[in-house]
Short mmCIF file of C-alpha atoms in Angstrom, two decimals:
data_model
loop_
_atom_site.label_atom_id
_atom_site.label_comp_id
_atom_site.label_asym_id
_atom_site.label_seq_id
_atom_site.Cartn_x
_atom_site.Cartn_y
_atom_site.Cartn_z
CA MET A 1 -22.34 -24.09 27.20
CA LEU A 2 -21.90 -27.47 25.12
CA PRO A 3 -18.44 -29.08 24.78
CA LYS A 4 -16.98 -27.86 21.25
CA ASN A 5 -16.76 -31.20 19.68
CA THR A 6 -20.33 -31.80 20.48
CA ALA A 7 -21.11 -28.63 19.44
CA GLU A 8 -19.08 -29.21 16.04
CA ARG A 9 -20.70 -31.85 15.40
CA LEU A 10 -24.46 -30.50 16.30
CA SER A 11 -23.83 -27.40 14.18
CA LYS A 12 -23.19 -29.95 10.83
CA ILE A 13 -25.91 -32.20 12.41
CA TYR A 14 -28.18 -29.06 11.91
CA GLY A 15 -27.01 -28.30 8.21
CA VAL A 16 -27.53 -31.47 7.38
CA LEU A 17 -31.46 -31.64 9.01
CA GLN A 18 -31.88 -28.52 6.47
CA THR A 19 -31.03 -29.57 3.80
CA ILE A 20 -33.22 -33.10 3.70
CA SER A 21 -36.01 -31.42 6.01
CA LYS A 22 -38.16 -31.02 1.96
CA ASP A 23 -37.92 -35.18 1.69
CA ALA A 24 -38.38 -37.02 4.54
CA GLU A 25 -40.08 -36.77 7.58
CA TYR A 26 -37.34 -39.06 9.47
CA VAL A 27 -34.18 -39.74 9.53
CA THR A 28 -32.09 -42.24 11.34
CA SER A 29 -29.29 -42.16 12.95
CA LYS A 30 -27.04 -44.53 10.33
CA GLU A 31 -28.34 -42.19 8.05
CA LEU A 32 -27.00 -39.14 9.65
CA ALA A 33 -23.85 -40.58 10.20
CA ALA A 34 -23.17 -42.11 6.45
CA VAL A 35 -23.90 -38.13 5.65
CA MET A 36 -21.04 -37.14 7.94
CA GLY A 37 -18.98 -39.27 7.51
CA THR A 38 -19.18 -40.39 11.60
CA THR A 39 -20.82 -43.19 12.68
CA ASP A 40 -24.35 -43.99 14.09
CA PHE A 41 -23.28 -44.49 17.73
CA THR A 42 -21.63 -41.19 18.01
CA ILE A 43 -24.76 -39.41 16.00
CA ARG A 44 -27.14 -41.04 19.40
CA LYS A 45 -24.79 -40.19 21.32
CA ASP A 46 -24.50 -36.14 20.66
CA ILE A 47 -27.96 -35.80 20.55
CA GLY A 48 -29.28 -38.02 22.84
CA ALA A 49 -27.14 -35.98 25.08
CA LEU A 50 -29.30 -33.51 25.21
CA ASN A 51 -31.71 -34.90 26.80
CA ILE A 52 -34.28 -33.59 24.22
CA MET A 53 -35.81 -36.53 22.17
CA ASN A 54 -36.01 -39.90 21.68
CA PHE A 55 -34.48 -41.96 19.03
CA GLY A 56 -37.73 -43.76 18.18
CA ARG A 57 -38.68 -46.43 15.71
CA LYS A 58 -38.84 -44.69 12.31
CA GLY A 59 -35.37 -42.39 13.81
CA TYR A 60 -35.42 -38.83 14.36
CA HIS A 61 -38.25 -36.51 13.46
CA VAL A 62 -36.94 -34.14 11.41
CA GLU A 63 -38.66 -30.81 12.23
CA GLU A 64 -38.47 -31.89 15.64
CA LEU A 65 -35.02 -32.35 16.40
CA SER A 66 -34.28 -29.44 13.62
CA SER A 67 -36.23 -26.92 16.23
CA ALA A 68 -34.69 -28.78 19.20
CA LEU A 69 -31.28 -28.31 17.59
CA GLY A 70 -31.69 -25.03 16.70
CA ARG A 71 -32.83 -24.21 20.66
CA VAL A 72 -29.58 -25.33 22.47
CA LEU A 73 -27.12 -23.51 19.68
CA GLN A 74 -28.97 -20.52 20.32
CA LEU A 75 -29.93 -19.90 16.44
CA THR A 76 -33.76 -19.51 17.41
CA ARG A 77 -32.94 -15.46 16.58
CA PRO A 78 -30.69 -13.74 13.38
CA TYR A 79 -27.16 -12.37 14.10
CA ARG A 80 -25.56 -9.37 12.93
CA THR A 81 -23.08 -9.92 11.21
CA CYS A 82 -19.55 -8.46 9.66
CA VAL A 83 -17.46 -8.69 7.38
CA VAL A 84 -13.66 -6.80 7.82
CA GLY A 85 -11.26 -7.34 4.66
CA LEU A 86 -13.14 -7.63 1.26
CA GLY A 87 -10.64 -9.10 -0.97
CA LYS A 88 -11.03 -12.13 -3.11
CA LEU A 89 -12.66 -14.27 0.16
CA GLY A 90 -14.19 -11.65 2.22
CA THR A 91 -16.32 -10.81 -0.71
CA ALA A 92 -17.29 -14.44 -1.67
CA VAL A 93 -18.40 -14.82 1.62
CA LEU A 94 -20.08 -10.68 1.53
CA ASP A 95 -21.69 -12.27 -1.49
CA TYR A 96 -23.11 -15.52 0.29
CA GLU A 97 -26.36 -16.00 0.23
CA ALA A 98 -26.58 -19.36 2.27
CA PHE A 99 -25.50 -17.41 5.66
CA LYS A 100 -28.50 -14.59 5.42
CA ASP A 101 -30.87 -18.45 4.93
CA ALA A 102 -29.25 -19.69 7.88
CA GLY A 103 -30.09 -16.37 10.11
CA PHE A 104 -26.67 -14.54 9.75
CA ASP A 105 -27.25 -10.78 8.74
CA ILE A 106 -24.06 -9.60 6.84
CA VAL A 107 -24.46 -5.92 7.97
CA ALA A 108 -21.42 -4.26 7.22
CA GLY A 109 -18.57 -5.05 5.81
CA PHE A 110 -14.54 -3.43 5.48
CA ASP A 111 -11.72 -2.49 3.95
CA ILE A 112 -8.16 -0.35 4.24
CA ASN A 113 -8.59 -0.06 0.88
CA LEU A 114 -10.96 2.86 -0.15
CA ASN A 115 -10.83 2.52 -3.97
CA LYS A 116 -11.92 -1.28 -3.24
CA VAL A 117 -15.22 0.08 -1.09
CA GLU A 118 -15.94 2.15 -3.57
CA ARG A 119 -16.10 -0.18 -5.91
CA LEU A 120 -17.96 -2.63 -4.62
CA HIS A 121 -21.30 -3.69 -6.17
CA THR A 122 -23.32 -5.13 -3.43
CA GLU A 123 -26.15 -4.84 -1.33
CA ILE A 124 -24.26 -4.83 2.22
CA ALA A 125 -22.69 -1.62 3.12
CA VAL A 126 -19.20 -1.13 2.70
CA TYR A 127 -16.94 0.70 5.11
CA HIS A 128 -13.34 1.99 5.36
CA SER A 129 -10.95 0.32 7.90
CA SER A 130 -10.78 3.31 9.52
CA ASP A 131 -14.37 3.01 10.85
CA LEU A 132 -14.44 -0.09 12.00
CA ASP A 133 -14.75 0.87 15.83
CA HIS A 134 -17.66 2.76 15.71
CA ILE A 135 -19.67 1.31 12.83
CA VAL A 136 -19.51 -1.47 15.33
CA LYS A 137 -20.65 -0.29 17.78
CA SER A 138 -23.61 1.76 16.07
CA LYS A 139 -25.10 -1.46 14.40
CA SER A 140 -24.81 -3.65 17.15
CA VAL A 141 -22.26 -6.06 15.45
CA GLU A 142 -22.21 -9.43 17.42
CA VAL A 143 -20.53 -11.70 15.31
CA ALA A 144 -17.65 -11.17 13.12
CA ILE A 145 -16.08 -12.89 9.55
CA ILE A 146 -11.97 -12.19 9.73
CA ALA A 147 -10.55 -12.61 6.17
CA VAL A 148 -7.57 -9.88 6.40
CA PRO A 149 -4.06 -10.67 5.69
CA GLN A 150 -1.87 -12.62 8.57
CA ALA A 151 -0.05 -9.44 9.32
CA SER A 152 -3.51 -7.00 10.73
CA ALA A 153 -5.70 -10.65 11.89
CA GLN A 154 -5.30 -9.60 15.84
CA GLU A 155 -5.49 -5.80 15.94
CA VAL A 156 -8.53 -6.10 13.51
CA ALA A 157 -9.86 -8.93 16.50
CA THR A 158 -8.39 -6.98 19.19
CA THR A 159 -10.72 -4.01 17.70
CA LEU A 160 -13.66 -6.16 17.11
CA VAL A 161 -14.47 -7.30 20.57
CA ALA A 162 -13.38 -4.03 22.46
CA ASN A 163 -16.72 -2.73 20.21
CA GLY A 164 -18.88 -5.76 21.64
CA VAL A 165 -18.57 -8.42 18.99
CA LYS A 166 -18.94 -11.50 20.83
CA ALA A 167 -17.90 -14.47 18.26
CA ILE A 168 -15.13 -14.56 15.75
CA LEU A 169 -14.99 -16.62 12.56
CA ASN A 170 -10.74 -16.05 11.36
CA PHE A 171 -10.11 -16.78 7.94
CA SER A 172 -7.12 -15.92 8.04
CA PRO A 173 -4.08 -18.10 8.76
CA ALA A 174 -3.07 -16.21 11.85
CA GLN A 175 -3.62 -17.31 15.34
CA ILE A 176 -5.55 -14.43 16.94
CA LYS A 177 -6.02 -14.87 20.98
CA VAL A 178 -9.53 -13.67 22.14
CA PRO A 179 -10.61 -13.12 25.63
CA LYS A 180 -12.36 -15.51 27.75
CA GLY A 181 -15.87 -15.60 27.08
CA ILE A 182 -15.24 -14.92 23.40
CA ALA A 183 -15.93 -17.50 20.62
CA LEU A 184 -13.49 -17.73 18.01
CA TYR A 185 -13.61 -20.65 14.87
CA ASN A 186 -9.66 -21.02 13.20
CA MET A 187 -11.14 -21.99 9.26
CA ASP A 188 -7.93 -22.68 8.69
CA PHE A 189 -7.84 -23.83 5.07
CA THR A 190 -4.45 -25.58 4.87
CA ALA A 191 -5.26 -27.93 8.04
CA ALA A 192 -7.93 -28.70 5.99
CA LEU A 193 -6.10 -30.00 2.98
CA ARG A 194 -3.40 -31.94 5.11
CA PHE A 195 -6.43 -33.51 7.07
CA VAL A 196 -7.60 -34.78 4.65
CA VAL A 197 -4.54 -36.41 2.72
CA SER A 198 -3.73 -37.94 6.84
CA GLN A 199 -7.04 -40.29 5.49
CA ILE A 200 -6.30 -40.96 1.66
CA MET B 1 -5.07 -44.67 9.27
CA LEU B 2 -5.72 -42.01 11.73
CA PRO B 3 -8.74 -41.38 13.71
CA LYS B 4 -10.78 -38.72 11.99
CA ASN B 5 -10.92 -36.25 15.38
CA THR B 6 -7.49 -37.00 16.63
CA ALA B 7 -5.79 -36.64 12.46
CA GLU B 8 -8.01 -33.15 12.61
CA ARG B 9 -5.87 -31.99 15.53
CA LEU B 10 -2.94 -33.50 14.95
CA SER B 11 -3.21 -31.59 11.49
CA LYS B 12 -3.95 -27.91 12.95
CA ILE B 13 -1.43 -28.71 15.46
CA TYR B 14 1.39 -29.38 12.57
CA GLY B 15 0.12 -25.61 11.51
CA VAL B 16 0.71 -24.20 14.58
CA LEU B 17 4.44 -26.45 14.79
CA GLN B 18 4.68 -24.42 12.10
CA THR B 19 4.01 -20.85 12.83
CA ILE B 20 6.76 -21.29 16.09
CA SER B 21 9.25 -22.61 14.55
CA LYS B 22 11.28 -19.65 14.24
CA ASP B 23 10.69 -18.66 17.96
CA ALA B 24 10.71 -21.51 19.85
CA GLU B 25 12.68 -24.56 20.28
CA TYR B 26 10.32 -26.55 22.54
CA VAL B 27 6.58 -25.84 22.92
CA THR B 28 5.10 -27.64 26.35
CA SER B 29 1.14 -29.08 25.71
CA LYS B 30 -0.18 -26.71 27.66
CA GLU B 31 0.81 -23.47 24.85
CA LEU B 32 -0.59 -25.40 22.41
CA ALA B 33 -3.83 -26.61 23.81
CA ALA B 34 -3.91 -22.70 25.01
CA VAL B 35 -3.90 -21.96 20.99
CA MET B 36 -5.94 -24.55 19.18
CA GLY B 37 -9.00 -24.06 22.14
CA THR B 38 -8.66 -27.49 23.62
CA THR B 39 -7.07 -29.03 26.89
CA ASP B 40 -3.58 -29.79 27.46
CA PHE B 41 -4.83 -33.64 28.41
CA THR B 42 -6.43 -33.92 24.93
CA ILE B 43 -2.75 -32.59 23.56
CA ARG B 44 -0.86 -34.90 25.50
CA LYS B 45 -3.63 -38.13 24.45
CA ASP B 46 -3.31 -37.37 20.81
CA ILE B 47 1.01 -36.87 20.52
CA GLY B 48 0.40 -40.00 23.23
CA ALA B 49 -1.24 -42.77 21.56
CA LEU B 50 1.63 -42.38 18.36
CA ASN B 51 4.29 -43.42 20.70
CA ILE B 52 6.11 -40.91 18.57
CA MET B 53 8.02 -39.20 20.53
CA ASN B 54 7.72 -38.28 24.80
CA PHE B 55 6.65 -35.22 26.78
CA GLY B 56 10.34 -34.31 28.04
CA ARG B 57 10.36 -31.60 30.83
CA LYS B 58 10.92 -28.62 28.52
CA GLY B 59 8.02 -29.65 26.25
CA TYR B 60 8.11 -31.44 22.95
CA HIS B 61 11.18 -30.59 21.06
CA VAL B 62 9.59 -28.88 17.75
CA GLU B 63 10.81 -29.89 15.22
CA GLU B 64 11.06 -33.93 15.99
CA LEU B 65 7.23 -33.40 16.67
CA SER B 66 7.35 -31.12 14.01
CA SER B 67 7.99 -33.92 11.68
CA ALA B 68 6.48 -36.79 13.26
CA LEU B 69 3.28 -35.27 12.87
CA GLY B 70 4.43 -34.70 8.91
CA ARG B 71 5.33 -38.50 8.99
CA VAL B 72 2.13 -39.47 10.45
CA LEU B 73 -0.14 -37.48 8.76
CA GLN B 74 1.95 -38.17 4.96
CA LEU B 75 2.90 -34.16 4.47
CA THR B 76 6.51 -35.82 3.30
CA ARG B 77 5.88 -35.71 -0.32
CA PRO B 78 4.05 -32.57 -2.50
CA TYR B 79 0.93 -33.65 -3.22
CA ARG B 80 -0.60 -32.09 -6.84
CA THR B 81 -4.10 -30.53 -6.07
CA CYS B 82 -6.28 -29.24 -8.74
CA VAL B 83 -9.37 -26.13 -7.42
CA VAL B 84 -12.67 -26.46 -9.24
CA GLY B 85 -14.83 -23.53 -10.61
CA LEU B 86 -12.92 -20.55 -10.20
CA GLY B 87 -15.48 -18.02 -9.02
CA LYS B 88 -15.02 -15.74 -6.31
CA LEU B 89 -14.09 -18.63 -3.81
CA GLY B 90 -12.09 -20.90 -5.98
CA THR B 91 -9.91 -17.77 -7.30
CA ALA B 92 -8.92 -17.23 -3.50
CA VAL B 93 -7.61 -20.37 -2.95
CA LEU B 94 -6.03 -20.52 -6.20
CA ASP B 95 -4.12 -18.15 -5.74
CA TYR B 96 -4.31 -19.30 -1.63
CA GLU B 97 -0.02 -19.03 -1.36
CA ALA B 98 0.10 -20.71 2.51
CA PHE B 99 -0.66 -23.99 0.29
CA LYS B 100 2.04 -24.10 -1.67
CA ASP B 101 4.49 -23.46 1.75
CA ALA B 102 2.17 -26.43 3.18
CA GLY B 103 3.41 -28.89 0.41
CA PHE B 104 -0.03 -28.83 -1.43
CA ASP B 105 1.23 -27.54 -5.75
CA ILE B 106 -2.18 -26.35 -7.41
CA VAL B 107 -1.34 -27.34 -10.84
CA ALA B 108 -4.39 -27.32 -12.73
CA GLY B 109 -7.72 -24.88 -12.35
CA PHE B 110 -11.22 -25.21 -13.54
CA ASP B 111 -14.56 -23.41 -14.23
CA ILE B 112 -17.43 -24.04 -16.82
CA ASN B 113 -17.35 -20.82 -17.92
CA LEU B 114 -14.55 -20.25 -20.92
CA ASN B 115 -14.66 -16.06 -20.96
CA LYS B 116 -13.78 -16.50 -17.36
CA VAL B 117 -11.17 -19.13 -18.02
CA GLU B 118 -9.15 -16.64 -20.09
CA ARG B 119 -9.54 -13.53 -18.26
CA LEU B 120 -7.84 -15.05 -15.38
CA HIS B 121 -5.03 -13.52 -14.24
CA THR B 122 -2.78 -16.69 -12.48
CA GLU B 123 0.28 -18.49 -13.20
CA ILE B 124 -1.64 -21.68 -12.66
CA ALA B 125 -3.22 -23.14 -15.83
CA VAL B 126 -6.81 -22.81 -16.43
CA TYR B 127 -9.08 -25.34 -17.98
CA HIS B 128 -12.41 -25.10 -19.21
CA SER B 129 -14.50 -27.55 -17.06
CA SER B 130 -14.75 -29.73 -19.98
CA ASP B 131 -11.00 -30.83 -20.00
CA LEU B 132 -11.83 -32.07 -16.00
CA ASP B 133 -11.82 -35.64 -17.19
CA HIS B 134 -8.67 -36.64 -18.76
CA ILE B 135 -6.91 -33.70 -17.34
CA VAL B 136 -7.15 -34.66 -13.89
CA LYS B 137 -5.48 -37.78 -15.30
CA SER B 138 -3.17 -36.79 -17.38
CA LYS B 139 -1.61 -34.35 -14.64
CA SER B 140 -2.06 -36.97 -11.81
CA VAL B 141 -4.57 -34.80 -9.97
CA GLU B 142 -4.62 -36.62 -6.37
CA VAL B 143 -6.04 -33.93 -3.87
CA ALA B 144 -8.97 -31.51 -5.61
CA ILE B 145 -10.69 -27.97 -4.27
CA ILE B 146 -14.53 -28.16 -4.67
CA ALA B 147 -15.39 -24.30 -5.62
CA VAL B 148 -18.16 -25.23 -7.92
CA PRO B 149 -22.31 -23.98 -7.04
CA GLN B 150 -24.17 -26.85 -4.49
CA ALA B 151 -25.90 -28.47 -8.27
CA SER B 152 -22.84 -29.50 -9.97
CA ALA B 153 -20.90 -30.76 -6.76
CA GLN B 154 -21.19 -33.91 -6.77
CA GLU B 155 -20.80 -34.33 -10.37
CA VAL B 156 -17.61 -32.83 -10.44
CA ALA B 157 -16.44 -35.34 -7.65
CA THR B 158 -17.36 -38.31 -9.30
CA THR B 159 -15.87 -37.11 -12.91
CA LEU B 160 -12.69 -36.19 -10.17
CA VAL B 161 -12.66 -39.74 -8.58
CA ALA B 162 -13.00 -41.27 -11.81
CA ASN B 163 -9.86 -39.91 -13.24
CA GLY B 164 -8.07 -40.22 -9.85
CA VAL B 165 -8.45 -38.06 -7.60
CA LYS B 166 -8.55 -39.27 -3.65
CA ALA B 167 -8.87 -36.50 -1.44
CA ILE B 168 -11.50 -33.46 -1.86
CA LEU B 169 -12.03 -30.30 0.87
CA ASN B 170 -15.01 -29.22 -0.30
CA PHE B 171 -16.31 -25.44 0.07
CA SER B 172 -19.89 -26.12 -1.40
CA PRO B 173 -22.61 -26.38 0.52
CA ALA B 174 -23.42 -29.91 -1.34
CA GLN B 175 -23.49 -33.21 0.73
CA ILE B 176 -21.21 -34.94 -1.28
CA LYS B 177 -21.14 -38.70 -1.97
CA VAL B 178 -17.68 -40.41 -2.28
CA PRO B 179 -17.01 -44.58 -2.75
CA LYS B 180 -14.97 -45.73 0.08
CA GLY B 181 -11.17 -45.43 0.12
CA ILE B 182 -11.73 -41.50 -0.47
CA ALA B 183 -11.40 -38.98 1.74
CA LEU B 184 -13.79 -36.33 2.04
CA TYR B 185 -13.92 -32.16 4.13
CA ASN B 186 -16.08 -30.71 3.80
CA MET B 187 -15.11 -26.63 4.62
CA ASP B 188 -19.13 -26.10 6.13
CA PHE B 189 -18.84 -22.01 6.15
CA THR B 190 -22.06 -22.08 7.55
CA ALA B 191 -21.54 -25.07 10.52
CA ALA B 192 -18.94 -23.02 11.05
CA LEU B 193 -20.80 -19.78 11.81
CA ARG B 194 -23.20 -21.47 13.68
CA PHE B 195 -20.73 -23.71 16.35
CA VAL B 196 -19.11 -20.33 17.55
CA VAL B 197 -22.77 -18.75 18.11
CA SER B 198 -23.06 -21.18 19.97
CA GLN B 199 -20.18 -21.05 21.84
CA ILE B 200 -20.83 -17.36 23.08
#
């Protein structure tokens, strides 16, 4: 498994490569660094450590680097993904087009409010939260996005993991605990705002 | 200014301290590391580099560390903040309670759709995007959250910066460019999902 900091940066590099792959055949570490707000040294170190390709005179070959990073990041197949909690944020995430292009198939949404489940206009199958356990299992969901209120986030995470989910993206402000071997990333909006003002 | 990686981790530590400050007087680097998914060595190095306090036998004094980090991260005063783009994600962010507690006063919202601006039920003043420049200036907005579609993100960012915004949190998938001295952080949902599956 990749070190966290490296994997985080490589995931961003991978995303940048997707956006520039239509326009450019080669990209330099300097160009990548400028877009990512880091140094070209860090970029070369991160990519260099993978021993996947050399940095030639023209820079990295965009498509080769992209496909090599895809393999390293395990993005060579689609992941069955669900969204738990269909408030404003959850429904925004449910319909987030970019996920599908990136290989994340949103196969189910869940909410505790039955009216909301019935009212939602989306092509994705939505269920009441009481069905979370058996739907996650029967649909072989591997990745989950949590967008429930802080108070219920841990219980939801525990149910998800018990039914086979291997990776969780947590949008709630809760500090969720997961067993070893389960991947967790907190999208902490407040921490992000604090970080950005510390850079003023 | 703090190095980016350090500031990012310190912002998260600061958030963790807020949640545990009701329950605990002291916290160890091990406990912080467990919640943050990093090593206690990294925690001690990040906090140690600030020369703000010693790690005693009981660990860090939660309140002292919290107020010291608040100073380092420049969180000792509230920041006037706006949200541009009031789709599902933007309205979720507009009403995000935790921001206010964290010292970010959302003073305005903007959308290009006049009907949406009129229809929105929120206590926050919302305006048409054509008023972005003069409202941002007259309200002395310092921090902006961008939640517009990818195609208009750069134009919005340019207008914000031209009218005094110093820090931008970008929720759009666009790779925004800002002048030197302006802080920018990309909340890239897709990169986060890619990262989390790379850790499986």
